[in-house]
Coordinates of C-alpha atoms in Angstrom, one line a residue:
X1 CA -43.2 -18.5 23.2
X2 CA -40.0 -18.6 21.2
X3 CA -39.0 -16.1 18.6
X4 CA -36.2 -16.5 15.9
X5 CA -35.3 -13.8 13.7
X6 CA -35.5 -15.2 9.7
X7 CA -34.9 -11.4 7.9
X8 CA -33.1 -8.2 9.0
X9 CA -32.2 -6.8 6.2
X10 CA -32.7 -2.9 5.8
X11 CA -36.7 -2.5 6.9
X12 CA -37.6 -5.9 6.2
X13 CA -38.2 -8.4 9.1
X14 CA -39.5 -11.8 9.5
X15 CA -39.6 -13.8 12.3
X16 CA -40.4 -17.6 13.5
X17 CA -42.6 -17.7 16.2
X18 CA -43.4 -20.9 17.8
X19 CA -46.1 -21.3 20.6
X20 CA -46.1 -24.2 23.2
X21 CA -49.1 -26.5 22.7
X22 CA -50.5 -26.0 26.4
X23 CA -51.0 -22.5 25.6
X24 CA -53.4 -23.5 22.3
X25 CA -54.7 -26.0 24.8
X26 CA -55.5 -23.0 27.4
X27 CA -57.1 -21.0 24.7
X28 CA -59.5 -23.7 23.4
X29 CA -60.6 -24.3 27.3
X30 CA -60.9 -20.8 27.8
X31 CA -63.3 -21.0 24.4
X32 CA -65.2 -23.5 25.6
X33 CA -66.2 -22.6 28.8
X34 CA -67.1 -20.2 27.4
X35 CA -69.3 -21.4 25.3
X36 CA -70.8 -23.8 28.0
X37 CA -72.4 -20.8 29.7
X38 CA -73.7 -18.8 26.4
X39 CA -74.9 -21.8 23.6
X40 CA -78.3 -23.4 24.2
X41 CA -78.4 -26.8 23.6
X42 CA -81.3 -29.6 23.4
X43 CA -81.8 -31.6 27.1
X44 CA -79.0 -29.2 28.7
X45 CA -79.5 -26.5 30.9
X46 CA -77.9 -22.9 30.5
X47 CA -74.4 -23.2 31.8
X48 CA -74.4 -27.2 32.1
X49 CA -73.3 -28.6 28.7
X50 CA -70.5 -30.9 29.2
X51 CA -67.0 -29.6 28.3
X52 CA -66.9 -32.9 25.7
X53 CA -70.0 -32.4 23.8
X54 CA -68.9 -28.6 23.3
X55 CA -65.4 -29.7 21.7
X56 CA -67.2 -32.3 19.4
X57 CA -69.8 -29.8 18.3
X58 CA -68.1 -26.8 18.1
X59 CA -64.6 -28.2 17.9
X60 CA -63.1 -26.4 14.2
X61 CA -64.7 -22.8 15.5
X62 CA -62.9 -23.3 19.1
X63 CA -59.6 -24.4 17.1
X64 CA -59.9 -21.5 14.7
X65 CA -60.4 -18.5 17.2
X66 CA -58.2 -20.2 19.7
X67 CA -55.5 -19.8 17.2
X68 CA -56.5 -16.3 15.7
X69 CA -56.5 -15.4 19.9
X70 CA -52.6 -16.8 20.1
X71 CA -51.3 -15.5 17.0
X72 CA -52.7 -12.2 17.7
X73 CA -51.3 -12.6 21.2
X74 CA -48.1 -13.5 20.6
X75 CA -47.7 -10.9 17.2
X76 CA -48.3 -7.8 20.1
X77 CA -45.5 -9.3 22.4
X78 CA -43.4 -9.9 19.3
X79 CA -43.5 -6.1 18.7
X80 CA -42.8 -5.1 22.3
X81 CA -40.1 -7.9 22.9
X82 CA -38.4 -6.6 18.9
X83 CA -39.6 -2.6 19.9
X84 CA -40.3 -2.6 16.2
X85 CA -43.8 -0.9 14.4
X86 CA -45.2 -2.5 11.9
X87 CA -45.6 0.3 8.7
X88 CA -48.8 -2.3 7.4
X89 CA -50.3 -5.4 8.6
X90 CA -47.9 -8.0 8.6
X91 CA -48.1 -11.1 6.3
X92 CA -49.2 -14.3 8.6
X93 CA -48.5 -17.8 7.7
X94 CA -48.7 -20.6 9.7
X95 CA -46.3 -23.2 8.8
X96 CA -47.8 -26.1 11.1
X97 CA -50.4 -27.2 13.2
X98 CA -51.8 -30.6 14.9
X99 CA -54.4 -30.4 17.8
X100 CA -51.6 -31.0 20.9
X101 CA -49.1 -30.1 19.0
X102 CA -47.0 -26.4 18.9
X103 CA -47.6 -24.0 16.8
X104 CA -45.6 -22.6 14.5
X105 CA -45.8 -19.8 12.5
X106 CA -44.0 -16.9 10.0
X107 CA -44.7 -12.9 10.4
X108 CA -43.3 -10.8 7.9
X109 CA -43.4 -6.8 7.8
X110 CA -41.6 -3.6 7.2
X111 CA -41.0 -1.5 10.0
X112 CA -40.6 2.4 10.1
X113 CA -37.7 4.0 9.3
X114 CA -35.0 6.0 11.5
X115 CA -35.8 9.6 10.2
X116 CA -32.4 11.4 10.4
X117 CA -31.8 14.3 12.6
X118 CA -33.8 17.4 11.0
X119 CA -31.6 20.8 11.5
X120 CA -33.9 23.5 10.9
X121 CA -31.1 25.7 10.3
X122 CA -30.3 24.1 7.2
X123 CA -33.4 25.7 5.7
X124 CA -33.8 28.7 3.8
X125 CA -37.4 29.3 3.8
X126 CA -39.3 32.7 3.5
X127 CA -42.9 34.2 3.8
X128 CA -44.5 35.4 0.7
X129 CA -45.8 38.9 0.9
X130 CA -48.4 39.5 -2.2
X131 CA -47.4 41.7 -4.6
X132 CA -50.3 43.6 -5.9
X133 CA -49.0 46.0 -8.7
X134 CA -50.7 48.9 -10.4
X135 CA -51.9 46.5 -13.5
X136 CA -53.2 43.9 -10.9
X137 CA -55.2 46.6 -9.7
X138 CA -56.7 47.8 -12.9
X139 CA -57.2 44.3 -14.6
X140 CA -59.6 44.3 -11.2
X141 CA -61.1 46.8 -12.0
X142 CA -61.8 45.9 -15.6
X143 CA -63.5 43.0 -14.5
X144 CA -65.4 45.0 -11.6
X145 CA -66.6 47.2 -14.4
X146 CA -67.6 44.6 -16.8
X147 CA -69.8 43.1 -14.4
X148 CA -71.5 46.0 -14.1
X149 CA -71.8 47.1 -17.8
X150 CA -75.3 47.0 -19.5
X151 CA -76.3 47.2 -23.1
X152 CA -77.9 50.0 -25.1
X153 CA -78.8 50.6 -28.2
X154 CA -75.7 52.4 -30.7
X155 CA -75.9 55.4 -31.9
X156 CA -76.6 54.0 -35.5
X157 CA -77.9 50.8 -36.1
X158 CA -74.7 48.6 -37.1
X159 CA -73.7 45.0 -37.8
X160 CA -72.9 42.7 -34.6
X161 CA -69.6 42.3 -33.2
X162 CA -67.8 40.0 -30.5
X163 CA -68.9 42.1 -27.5
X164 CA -72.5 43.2 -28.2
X165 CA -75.8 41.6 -27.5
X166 CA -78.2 40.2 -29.8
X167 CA -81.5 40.0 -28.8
X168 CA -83.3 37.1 -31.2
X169 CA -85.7 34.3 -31.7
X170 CA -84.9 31.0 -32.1
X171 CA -86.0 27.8 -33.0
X172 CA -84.2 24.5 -32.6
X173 CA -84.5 21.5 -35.0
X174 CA -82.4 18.2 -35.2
X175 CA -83.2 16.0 -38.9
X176 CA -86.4 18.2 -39.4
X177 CA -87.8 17.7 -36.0
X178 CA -88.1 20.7 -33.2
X179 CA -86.6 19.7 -29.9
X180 CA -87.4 20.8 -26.3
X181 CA -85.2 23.6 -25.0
X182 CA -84.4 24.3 -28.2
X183 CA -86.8 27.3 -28.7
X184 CA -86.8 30.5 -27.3
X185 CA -88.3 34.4 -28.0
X186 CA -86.5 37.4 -27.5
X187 CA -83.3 35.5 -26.0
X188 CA -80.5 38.0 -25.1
X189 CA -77.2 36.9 -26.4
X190 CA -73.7 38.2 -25.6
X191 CA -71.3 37.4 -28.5
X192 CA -68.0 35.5 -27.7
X193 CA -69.3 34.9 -24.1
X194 CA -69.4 31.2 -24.7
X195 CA -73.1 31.2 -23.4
X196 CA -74.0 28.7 -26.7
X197 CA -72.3 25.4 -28.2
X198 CA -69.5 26.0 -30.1
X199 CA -69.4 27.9 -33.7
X200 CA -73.2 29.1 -32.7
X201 CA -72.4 32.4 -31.5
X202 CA -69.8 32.9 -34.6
X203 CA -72.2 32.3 -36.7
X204 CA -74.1 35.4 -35.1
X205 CA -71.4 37.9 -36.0
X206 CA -72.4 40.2 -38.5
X207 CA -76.1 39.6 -38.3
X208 CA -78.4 43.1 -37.5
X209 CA -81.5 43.8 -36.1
X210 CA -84.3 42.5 -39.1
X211 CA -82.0 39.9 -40.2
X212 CA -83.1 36.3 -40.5
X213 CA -80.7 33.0 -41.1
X214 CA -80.3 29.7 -40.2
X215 CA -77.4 28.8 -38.0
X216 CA -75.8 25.2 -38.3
X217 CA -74.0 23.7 -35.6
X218 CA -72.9 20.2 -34.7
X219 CA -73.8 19.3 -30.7
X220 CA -70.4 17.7 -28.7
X221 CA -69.8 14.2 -28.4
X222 CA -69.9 14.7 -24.5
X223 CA -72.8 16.8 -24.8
X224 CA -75.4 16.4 -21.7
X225 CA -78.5 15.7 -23.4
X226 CA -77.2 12.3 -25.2
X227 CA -80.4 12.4 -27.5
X228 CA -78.5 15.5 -29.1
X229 CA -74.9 14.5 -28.6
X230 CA -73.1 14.7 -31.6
X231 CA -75.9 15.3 -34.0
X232 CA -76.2 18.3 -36.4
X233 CA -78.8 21.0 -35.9
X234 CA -80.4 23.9 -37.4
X235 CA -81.3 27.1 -35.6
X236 CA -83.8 29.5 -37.1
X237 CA -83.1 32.5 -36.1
X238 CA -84.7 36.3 -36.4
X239 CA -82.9 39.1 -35.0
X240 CA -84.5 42.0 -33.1
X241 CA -81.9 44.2 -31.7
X242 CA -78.3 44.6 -31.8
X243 CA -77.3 46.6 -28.6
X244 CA -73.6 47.6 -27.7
X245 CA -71.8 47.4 -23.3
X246 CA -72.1 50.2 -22.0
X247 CA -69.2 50.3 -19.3
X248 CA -69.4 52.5 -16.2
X249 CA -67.0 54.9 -15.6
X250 CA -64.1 54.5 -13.1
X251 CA -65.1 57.5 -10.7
X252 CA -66.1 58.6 -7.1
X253 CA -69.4 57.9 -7.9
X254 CA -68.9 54.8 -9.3
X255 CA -66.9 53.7 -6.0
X256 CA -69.2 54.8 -3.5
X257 CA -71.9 52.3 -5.7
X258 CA -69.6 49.8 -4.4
X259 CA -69.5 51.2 -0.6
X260 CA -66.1 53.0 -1.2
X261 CA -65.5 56.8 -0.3
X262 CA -63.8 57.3 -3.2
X263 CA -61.6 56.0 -6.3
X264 CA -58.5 55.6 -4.0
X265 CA -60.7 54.0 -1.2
X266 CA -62.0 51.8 -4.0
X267 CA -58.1 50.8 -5.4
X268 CA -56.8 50.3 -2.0
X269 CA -59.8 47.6 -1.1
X270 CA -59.3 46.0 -4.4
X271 CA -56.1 45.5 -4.1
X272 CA -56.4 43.5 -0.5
X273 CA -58.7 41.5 -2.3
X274 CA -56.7 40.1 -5.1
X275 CA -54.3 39.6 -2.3
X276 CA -56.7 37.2 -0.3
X277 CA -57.7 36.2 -3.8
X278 CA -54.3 34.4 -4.3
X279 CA -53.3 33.9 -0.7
X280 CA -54.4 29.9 -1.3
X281 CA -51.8 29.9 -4.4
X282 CA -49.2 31.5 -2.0
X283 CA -49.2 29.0 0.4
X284 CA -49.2 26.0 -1.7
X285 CA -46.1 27.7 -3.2
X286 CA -44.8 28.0 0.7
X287 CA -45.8 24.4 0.9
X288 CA -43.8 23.2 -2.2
X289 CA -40.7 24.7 -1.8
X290 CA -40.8 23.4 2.1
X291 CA -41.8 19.5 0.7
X292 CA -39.0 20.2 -2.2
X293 CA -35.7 21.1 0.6
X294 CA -37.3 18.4 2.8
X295 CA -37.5 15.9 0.2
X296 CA -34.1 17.3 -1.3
X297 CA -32.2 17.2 2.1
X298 CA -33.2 14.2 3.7
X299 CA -32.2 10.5 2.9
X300 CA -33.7 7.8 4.1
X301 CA -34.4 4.1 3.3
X302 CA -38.7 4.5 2.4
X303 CA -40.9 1.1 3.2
X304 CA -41.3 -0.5 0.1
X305 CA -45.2 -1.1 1.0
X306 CA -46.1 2.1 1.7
X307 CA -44.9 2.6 -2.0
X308 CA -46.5 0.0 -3.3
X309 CA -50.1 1.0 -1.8
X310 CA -49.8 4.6 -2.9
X311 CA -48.3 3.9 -6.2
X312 CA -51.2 1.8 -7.1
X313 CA -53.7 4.7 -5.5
X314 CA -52.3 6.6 -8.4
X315 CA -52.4 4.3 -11.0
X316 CA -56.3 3.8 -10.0
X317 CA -56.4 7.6 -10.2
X318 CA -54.4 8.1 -13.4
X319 CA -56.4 5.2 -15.1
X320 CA -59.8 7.1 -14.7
X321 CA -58.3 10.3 -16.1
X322 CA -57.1 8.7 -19.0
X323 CA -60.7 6.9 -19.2
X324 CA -62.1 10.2 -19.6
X325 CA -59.4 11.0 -22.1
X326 CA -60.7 7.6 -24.6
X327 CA -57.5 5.8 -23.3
X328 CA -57.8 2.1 -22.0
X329 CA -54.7 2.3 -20.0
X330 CA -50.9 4.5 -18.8
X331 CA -47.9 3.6 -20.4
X332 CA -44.6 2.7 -19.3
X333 CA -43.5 6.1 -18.8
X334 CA -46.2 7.4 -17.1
X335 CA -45.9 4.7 -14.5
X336 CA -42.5 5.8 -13.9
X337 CA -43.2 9.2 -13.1
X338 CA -45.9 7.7 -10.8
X339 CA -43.6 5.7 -9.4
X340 CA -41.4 8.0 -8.4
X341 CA -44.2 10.9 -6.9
X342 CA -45.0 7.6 -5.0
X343 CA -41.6 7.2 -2.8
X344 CA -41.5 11.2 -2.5
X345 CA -45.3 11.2 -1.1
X346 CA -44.6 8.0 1.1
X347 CA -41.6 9.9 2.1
X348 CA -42.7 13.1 2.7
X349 CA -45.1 11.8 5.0
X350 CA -43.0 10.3 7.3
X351 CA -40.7 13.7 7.8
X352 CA -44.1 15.6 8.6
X353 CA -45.1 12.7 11.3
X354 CA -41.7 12.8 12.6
X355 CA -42.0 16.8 12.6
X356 CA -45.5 16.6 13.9
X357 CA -43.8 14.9 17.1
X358 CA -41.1 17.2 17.0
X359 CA -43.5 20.5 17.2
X360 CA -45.8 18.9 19.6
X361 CA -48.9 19.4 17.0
X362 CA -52.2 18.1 18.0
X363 CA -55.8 18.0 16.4
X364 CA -58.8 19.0 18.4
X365 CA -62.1 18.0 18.0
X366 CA -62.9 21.9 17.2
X367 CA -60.7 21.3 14.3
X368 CA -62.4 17.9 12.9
X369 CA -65.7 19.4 13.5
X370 CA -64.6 22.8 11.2
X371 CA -63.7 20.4 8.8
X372 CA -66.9 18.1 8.3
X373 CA -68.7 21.8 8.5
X374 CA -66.3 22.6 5.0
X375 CA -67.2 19.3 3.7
X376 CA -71.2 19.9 4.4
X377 CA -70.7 23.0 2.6
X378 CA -69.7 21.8 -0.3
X379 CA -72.9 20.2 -0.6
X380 CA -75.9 22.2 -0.5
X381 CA -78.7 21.2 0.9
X382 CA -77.6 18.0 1.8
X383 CA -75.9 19.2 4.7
X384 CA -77.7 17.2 7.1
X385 CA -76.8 14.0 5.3
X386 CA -73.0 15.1 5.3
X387 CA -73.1 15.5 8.9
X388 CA -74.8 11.8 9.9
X389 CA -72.9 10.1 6.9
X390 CA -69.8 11.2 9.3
X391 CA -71.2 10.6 12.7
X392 CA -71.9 6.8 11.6
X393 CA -68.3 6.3 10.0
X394 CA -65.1 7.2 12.5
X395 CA -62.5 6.2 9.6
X396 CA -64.3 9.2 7.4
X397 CA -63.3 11.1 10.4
X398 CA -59.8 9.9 10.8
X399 CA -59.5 10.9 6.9
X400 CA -60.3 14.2 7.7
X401 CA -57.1 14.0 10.3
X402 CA -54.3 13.9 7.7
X403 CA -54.8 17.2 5.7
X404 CA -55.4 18.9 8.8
X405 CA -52.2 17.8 10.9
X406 CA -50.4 18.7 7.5
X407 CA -51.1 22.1 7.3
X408 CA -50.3 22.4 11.0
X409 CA -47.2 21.0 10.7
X410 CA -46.3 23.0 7.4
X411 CA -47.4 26.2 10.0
X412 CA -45.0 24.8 12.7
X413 CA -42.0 24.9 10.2
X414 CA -42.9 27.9 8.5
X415 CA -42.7 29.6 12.1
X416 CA -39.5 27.9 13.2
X417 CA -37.8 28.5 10.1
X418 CA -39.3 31.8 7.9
X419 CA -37.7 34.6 10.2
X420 CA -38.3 36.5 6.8
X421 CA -40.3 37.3 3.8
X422 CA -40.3 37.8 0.2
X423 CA -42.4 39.1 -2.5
X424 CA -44.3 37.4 -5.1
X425 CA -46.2 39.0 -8.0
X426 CA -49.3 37.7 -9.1
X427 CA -48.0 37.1 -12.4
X428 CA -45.4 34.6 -11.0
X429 CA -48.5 33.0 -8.9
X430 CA -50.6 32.4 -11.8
X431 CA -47.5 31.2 -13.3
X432 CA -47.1 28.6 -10.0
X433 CA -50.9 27.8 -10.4
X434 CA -50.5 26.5 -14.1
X435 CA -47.4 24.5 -13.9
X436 CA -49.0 22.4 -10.8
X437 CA -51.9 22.3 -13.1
X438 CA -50.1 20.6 -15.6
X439 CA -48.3 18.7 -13.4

């Protein structure tokens, strides 16, 4: 085999390989005897087919996998001979080819790049430590005792506010006609709770108990029954009580109704949980701010197809979004910013392999196996499904790899580098959580 080097120019390479014509020749002879002890032929037994009749029968199948053998052959020891990896399959062409004849062919591919020395000492990373203050704590507790509230009658029988509950009958009609679901008796109805289709519950304000009106709404566009979607209805309505929350009281008793000794008991657990609450948003604060030095400190030349494949993952992604959104297409801008969270994702991923090697982090099968469980769980009842759909499909496995040696590699630089820790309020988390939202 002879090997010239055509491109070596920054990652790019490309290569002329040519293979001596006795070696084709070997292949095809090792095809077809082969072939001679497995094909069944017509006035031939097993194993005795002459060589000839094989190659004028079967000739263009021998050439072809004879060829795909020596190409495939010859691209491996390319590889070792070069010591160079391959980032995607490489682009095959063969440039010529007679029966007896050499051949010759072209490999093109990008290889790897040399990630520069990482100095975790250059770093300045730090734990977060929760910060659960006093308001925290009582906005907690707010919703702790909303969720526990029940409605009673006023004092004096009043008008309907945002807040109460009106217990009604109603009765649904779209262009004169009644529809199903769209009737009920003595439905209890909690004003400003978005429980109904927009402007239905507005429409409810003021009403008290004895009252009787008609309540016109327009159903959404994107509404789920497409029968009513977008069509203008009327809503009969007669109202039987108008009842006011009830809150409990923030008290001993109150806290040991929750399994608490007492109020402080109560605060203290309430507070952990808002803490384990936000603990999620926390790390995927950690986890920016490591991917933002990392991106920020190292510079490296990036494969331009590995750019190319993820750039055009996102555009596939963006495209349905903005299909939801009525919108045939992204522009020009957004392409760029896509563009660009391309080469830092492409790039980012080959600091965490290179850090992955560094730290010595390996998956076990415990952790695969934890992970199809969280995937099954996300399904209900179809858990069983979830598990076989895996079990008959190792590349849905080998999916499941990535996030999981990311996260341990985000833990192995968090414990080389974070010696220390700083706070973060929950204000600044929800804060964190929005911004990545919009992003």
């Amino acid at each position: 085999m002879d090997i010239t080097e055509l491109v070596n120019e920054g990652l790019k390479r490309q290569y002329k390989v040519v293979i001596p014509a006795i070696d084709i020749e070997r292949a095809m002879e090792s095809r077809i005897l082969h072939l001679t002890k497995t094909v069944k032929m017509k006035g031939f037994r097993p194993g005795k087919i002459p060589a000839k009749l094989i190659r004028r029968q079967y000739g263009e199948r021998i050439k072809a996998e004879a060829l795909e053998e020596a190409v495939g052959n010859s691209t491996k020891a390319l590889f070792t001979e070069k010591e160079v990896q391959p980032v995607l399959q490489p682009d095959v062409e063969v440039s010529s080819f007679e029966e007896g004849k050499d051949l010759e062919y072209t490999i093109g591919f990008e290889i790897f790049p040399k990630v520069p020395e990482i100095k975790m000492d250059d770093y300045d990373l730090k734990r977060l430590e929760i910060d659960v203050k006093d308001k925290d704590i009582d906005d907690a507790l707010e919703k702790l005792r909303n969720s526990r509230k029940e409605f009673v009658e006023p004092e004096k029988p009043r008008k309907a506010k945002k807040g109460d509950q009106v217990v009604f009958d109603f009765e649904g009609s779209v262009d004169g006609k009644i529809f199903e679901g769209g009737t009920a008796q003595e439905f209890p109805l909690e004003l400003g709770s978005n429980q109904f289709i927009p402007g239905y519950e507005d429409q409810m304000i003021g009403v008290k108990a004895g009252d009787e009106k008609v309540v016109t709404v327009t159903f959404p566009e994107e509404y789920f029954n497409r029968d009513l979607a977008g069509k203008e209805a009327e809503f009969k309505v007669k109202v039987h009580k108008v009842q006011e929350a009830k809150l409990p009281e923030i008290s001993d008793e109150f806290a040991k109704e929750l399994s608490f000794d007492d109020v402080e008991a109560l605060k203290k657990g309430v507070s952990e949980k808002v803490a384990e609450e936000f603990e999620p948003i926390a790390r995927l604060m950690l986890k920016k701010d490591i991917f933002d030095q990392l991106d920020k400190n190292m510079e490296f030349e990036v494969p331009q197809g590995m750019v190319d494949v993820e750039f055009r993952s996102l555009v596939e992604e963006a495209k349905k979004a903005e299909e939801n959104k009525d919108k045939e297409d992204i522009d020009d801008k957004e392409k760029e910013e896509l563009k660009t969270i391309a080469i830092r994702r492409v790039k980012l991923g080959i600091i965490l392999a290179e850090l992955s090697k560094r730290g010595n982090v390996e998956i076990t099968q415990d952790e695969v196996r934890q992970k199809v469980f969280e995937q099954a769980r996300a399904f209900p009842g179809q858990e069983q499904r979830i598990f076989e759909m895996y079990q008959a499909n190792p590349q849905l496995l080998d999916r499941l790899k990535g996030p999981i040696l990311e996260e341990k590699t985000v833990d192995y630089v968090i414990d080389e580098v974070a010696k220390d820790s700083k706070k973060v309020t929950i204000d600044e988390l929800i804060k964190f959580e929005s911004e990545a939202d919009e992003e």
